[in-house]
Backbone as numpy.savetxt, mean C-alpha at the origin, in Angstrom:
# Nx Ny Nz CAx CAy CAz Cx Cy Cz
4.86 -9.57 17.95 5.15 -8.37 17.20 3.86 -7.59 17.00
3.69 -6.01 17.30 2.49 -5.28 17.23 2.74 -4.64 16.08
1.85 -4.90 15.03 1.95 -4.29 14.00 1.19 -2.61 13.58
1.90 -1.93 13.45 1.78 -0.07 12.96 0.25 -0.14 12.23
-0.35 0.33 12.66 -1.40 0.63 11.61 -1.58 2.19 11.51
-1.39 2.53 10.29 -1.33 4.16 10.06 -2.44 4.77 9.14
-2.58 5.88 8.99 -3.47 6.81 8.69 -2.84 7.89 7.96
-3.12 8.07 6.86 -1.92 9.38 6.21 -2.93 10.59 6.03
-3.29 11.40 5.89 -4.10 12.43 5.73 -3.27 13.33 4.67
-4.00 14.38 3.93 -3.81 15.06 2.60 -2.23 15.93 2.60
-1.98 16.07 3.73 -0.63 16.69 3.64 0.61 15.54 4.04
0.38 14.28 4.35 1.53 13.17 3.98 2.07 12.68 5.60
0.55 13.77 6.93 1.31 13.30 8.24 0.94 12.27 8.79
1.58 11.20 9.60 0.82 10.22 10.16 0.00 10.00 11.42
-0.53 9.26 11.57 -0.82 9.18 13.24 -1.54 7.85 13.08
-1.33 7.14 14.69 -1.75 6.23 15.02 -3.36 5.99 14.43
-3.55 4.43 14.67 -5.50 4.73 14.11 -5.19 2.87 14.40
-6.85 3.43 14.85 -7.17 2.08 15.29 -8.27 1.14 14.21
-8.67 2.37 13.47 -9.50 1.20 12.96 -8.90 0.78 11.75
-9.56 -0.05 10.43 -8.75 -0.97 9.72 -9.00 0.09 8.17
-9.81 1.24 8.20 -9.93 1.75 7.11 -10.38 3.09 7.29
-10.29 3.90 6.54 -10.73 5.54 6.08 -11.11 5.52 5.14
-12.03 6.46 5.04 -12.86 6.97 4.28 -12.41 8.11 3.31
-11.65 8.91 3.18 -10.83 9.92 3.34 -11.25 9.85 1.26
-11.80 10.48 0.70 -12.56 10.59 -0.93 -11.19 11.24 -1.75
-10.16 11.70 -1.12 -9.35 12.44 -1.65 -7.82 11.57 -1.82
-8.08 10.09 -1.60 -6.64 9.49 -1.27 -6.87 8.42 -2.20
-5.66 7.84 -3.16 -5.65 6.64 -3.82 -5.59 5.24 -2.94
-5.65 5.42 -1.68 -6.11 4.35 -0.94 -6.95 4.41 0.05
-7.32 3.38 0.50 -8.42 3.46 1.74 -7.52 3.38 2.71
-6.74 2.41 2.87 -6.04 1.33 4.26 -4.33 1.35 3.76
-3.54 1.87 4.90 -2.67 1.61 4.85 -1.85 1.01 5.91
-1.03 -0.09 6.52 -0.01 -0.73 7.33 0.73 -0.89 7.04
1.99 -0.42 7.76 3.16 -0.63 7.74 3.68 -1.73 8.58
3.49 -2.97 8.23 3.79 -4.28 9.05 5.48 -4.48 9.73
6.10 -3.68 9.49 7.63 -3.87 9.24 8.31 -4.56 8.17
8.31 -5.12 7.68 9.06 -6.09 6.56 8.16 -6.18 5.21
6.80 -5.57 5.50 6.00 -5.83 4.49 4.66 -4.61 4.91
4.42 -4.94 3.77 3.46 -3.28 3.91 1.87 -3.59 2.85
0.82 -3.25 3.57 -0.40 -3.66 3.35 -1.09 -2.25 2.95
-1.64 -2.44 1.71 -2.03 -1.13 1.39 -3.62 -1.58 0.38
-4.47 -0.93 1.04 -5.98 -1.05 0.12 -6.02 -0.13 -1.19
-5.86 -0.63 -2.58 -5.35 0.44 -3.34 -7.14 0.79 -3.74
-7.40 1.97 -3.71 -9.00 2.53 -4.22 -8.99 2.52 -6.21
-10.46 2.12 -6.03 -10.29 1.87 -7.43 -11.40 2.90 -7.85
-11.58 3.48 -9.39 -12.15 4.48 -9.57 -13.39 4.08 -9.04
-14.49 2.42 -9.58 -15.90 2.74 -8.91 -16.15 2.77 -7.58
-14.91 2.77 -6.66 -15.76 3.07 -5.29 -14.74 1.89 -4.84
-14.87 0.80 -5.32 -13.91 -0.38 -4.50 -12.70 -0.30 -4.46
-11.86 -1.73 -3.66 -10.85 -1.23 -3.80 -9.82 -2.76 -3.45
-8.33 -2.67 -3.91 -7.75 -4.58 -4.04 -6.93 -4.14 -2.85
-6.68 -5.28 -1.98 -5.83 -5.43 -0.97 -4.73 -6.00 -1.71
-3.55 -5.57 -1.16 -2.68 -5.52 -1.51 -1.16 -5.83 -0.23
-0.10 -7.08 -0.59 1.09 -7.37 0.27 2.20 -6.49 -0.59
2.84 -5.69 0.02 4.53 -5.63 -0.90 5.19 -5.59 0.11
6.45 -6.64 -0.10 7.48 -7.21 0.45 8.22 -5.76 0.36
9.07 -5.89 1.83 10.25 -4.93 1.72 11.21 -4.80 0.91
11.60 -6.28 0.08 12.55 -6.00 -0.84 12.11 -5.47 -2.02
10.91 -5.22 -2.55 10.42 -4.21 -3.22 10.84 -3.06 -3.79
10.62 -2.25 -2.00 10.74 -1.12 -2.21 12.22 -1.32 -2.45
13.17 -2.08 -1.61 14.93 -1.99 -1.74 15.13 -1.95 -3.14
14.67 -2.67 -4.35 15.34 -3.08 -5.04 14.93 -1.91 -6.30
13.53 -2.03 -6.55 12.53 -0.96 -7.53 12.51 0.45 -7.03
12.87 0.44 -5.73 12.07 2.25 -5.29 13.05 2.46 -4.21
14.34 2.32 -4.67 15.56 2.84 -3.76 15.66 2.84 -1.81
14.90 1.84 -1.72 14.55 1.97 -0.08 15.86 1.81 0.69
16.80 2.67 1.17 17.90 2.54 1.46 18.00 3.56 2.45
17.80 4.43 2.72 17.38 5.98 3.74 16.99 4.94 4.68
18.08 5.19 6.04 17.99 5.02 7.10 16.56 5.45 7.73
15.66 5.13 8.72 14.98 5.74 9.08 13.56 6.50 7.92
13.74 5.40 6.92 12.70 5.38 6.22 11.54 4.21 6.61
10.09 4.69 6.20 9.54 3.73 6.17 9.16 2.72 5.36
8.18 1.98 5.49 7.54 1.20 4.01 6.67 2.13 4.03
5.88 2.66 4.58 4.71 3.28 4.52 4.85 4.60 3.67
5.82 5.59 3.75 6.77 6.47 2.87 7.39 6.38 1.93
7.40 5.02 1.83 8.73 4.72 0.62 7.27 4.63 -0.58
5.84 3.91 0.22 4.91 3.54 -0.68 4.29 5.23 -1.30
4.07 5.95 0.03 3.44 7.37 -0.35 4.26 7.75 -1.51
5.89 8.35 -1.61 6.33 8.91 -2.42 6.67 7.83 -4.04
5.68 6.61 -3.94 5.95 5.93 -5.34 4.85 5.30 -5.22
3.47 5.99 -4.69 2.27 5.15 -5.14 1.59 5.51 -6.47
2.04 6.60 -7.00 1.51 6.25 -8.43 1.63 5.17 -9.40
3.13 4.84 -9.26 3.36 3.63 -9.97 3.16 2.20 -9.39
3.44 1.83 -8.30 2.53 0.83 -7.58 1.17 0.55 -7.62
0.61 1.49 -7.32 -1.03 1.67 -7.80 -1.43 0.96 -9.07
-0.70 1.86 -9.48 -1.08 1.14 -11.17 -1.12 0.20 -12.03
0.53 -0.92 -11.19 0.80 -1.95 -11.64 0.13 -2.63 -10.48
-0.51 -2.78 -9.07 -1.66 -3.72 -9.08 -2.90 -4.03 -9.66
-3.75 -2.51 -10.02 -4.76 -1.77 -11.04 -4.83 -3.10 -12.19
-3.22 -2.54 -12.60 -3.31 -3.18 -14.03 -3.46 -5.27 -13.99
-2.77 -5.43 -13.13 -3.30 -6.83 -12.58 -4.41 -7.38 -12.49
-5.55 -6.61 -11.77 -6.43 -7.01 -11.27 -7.67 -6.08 -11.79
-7.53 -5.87 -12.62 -8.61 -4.76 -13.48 -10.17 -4.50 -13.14
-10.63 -5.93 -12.81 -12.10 -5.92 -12.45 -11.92 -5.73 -10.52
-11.04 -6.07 -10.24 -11.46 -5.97 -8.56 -11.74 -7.05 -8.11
-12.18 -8.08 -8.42 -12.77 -8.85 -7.88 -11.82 -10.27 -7.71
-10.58 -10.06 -7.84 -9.50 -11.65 -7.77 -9.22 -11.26 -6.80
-9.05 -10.41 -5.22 -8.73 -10.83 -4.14 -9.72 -10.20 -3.37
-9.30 -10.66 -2.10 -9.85 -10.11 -0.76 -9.01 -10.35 0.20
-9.37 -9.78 1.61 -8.62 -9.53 2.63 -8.02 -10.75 2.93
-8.51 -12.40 3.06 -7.97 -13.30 3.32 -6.57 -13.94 1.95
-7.15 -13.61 1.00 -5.94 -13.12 -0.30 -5.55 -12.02 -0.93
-5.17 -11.42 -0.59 -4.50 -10.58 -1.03 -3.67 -10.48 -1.95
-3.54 -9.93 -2.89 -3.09 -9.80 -3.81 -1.39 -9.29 -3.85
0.05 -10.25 -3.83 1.02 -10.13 -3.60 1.88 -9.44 -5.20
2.53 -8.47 -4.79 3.20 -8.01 -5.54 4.50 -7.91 -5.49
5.59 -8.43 -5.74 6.72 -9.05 -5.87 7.77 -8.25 -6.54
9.16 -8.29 -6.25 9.96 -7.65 -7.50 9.65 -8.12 -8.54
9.64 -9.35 -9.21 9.38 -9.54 -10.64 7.99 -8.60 -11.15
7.24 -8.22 -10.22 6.20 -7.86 -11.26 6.47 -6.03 -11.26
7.71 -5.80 -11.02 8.06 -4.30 -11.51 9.07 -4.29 -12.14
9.37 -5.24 -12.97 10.50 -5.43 -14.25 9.95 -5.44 -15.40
């Protein structure tokens, strides 16, 4: 299975990208993938860093109406990353409980 690695830029379009991160000063994340079933997103934190982050597809199904045919994870995350953002943020406050080999999993229970 080849997994999507995407790139969103300031107006919400995508395109392919090869490398694993952007730079992009204007986005609440660095890194975004849309794995299919699960979706990997680097959430940016105000000093500069930033928590890796898993959310399961049933996530978005259950918390953030993911039901639109021909939707993505990657879209479903853009139009409800304020509140996602926030409740990993609020998890992991200092930054420093994961990294890329752990990642920090966010689950339906932790949006109830």
């Amino acid at each position: 299975m080849q997994l999507a690695r995407l790139e969103y830029n300031m107006t919400g379009g995508e395109r392919a990208n090869n490398s694993t991160e952007s730079a992009d000063g204007g986005k609440d994340f660095v890194n975004l993938e849309d794995r299919g079933n699960t979706l990997f997103v680097r959430i940016r934190r105000a000093d500069g860093g930033s928590v890796p982050v898993l959310i399961p597809q049933e996530v978005f199904e259950v918390h953030f109406a993911l039901a639109e045919e021909g939707t993505t994870l990657a879209q479903a995350y853009l139009a409800h990353q304020k509140s996602i953002n926030a409740k990993a943020l609020e998890l992991d406050p200092s930054g420093s409980l994961y990294s890329d080999s752990f990642p920090m999993h966010l689950g339906v229970g932790d949006f109830e």
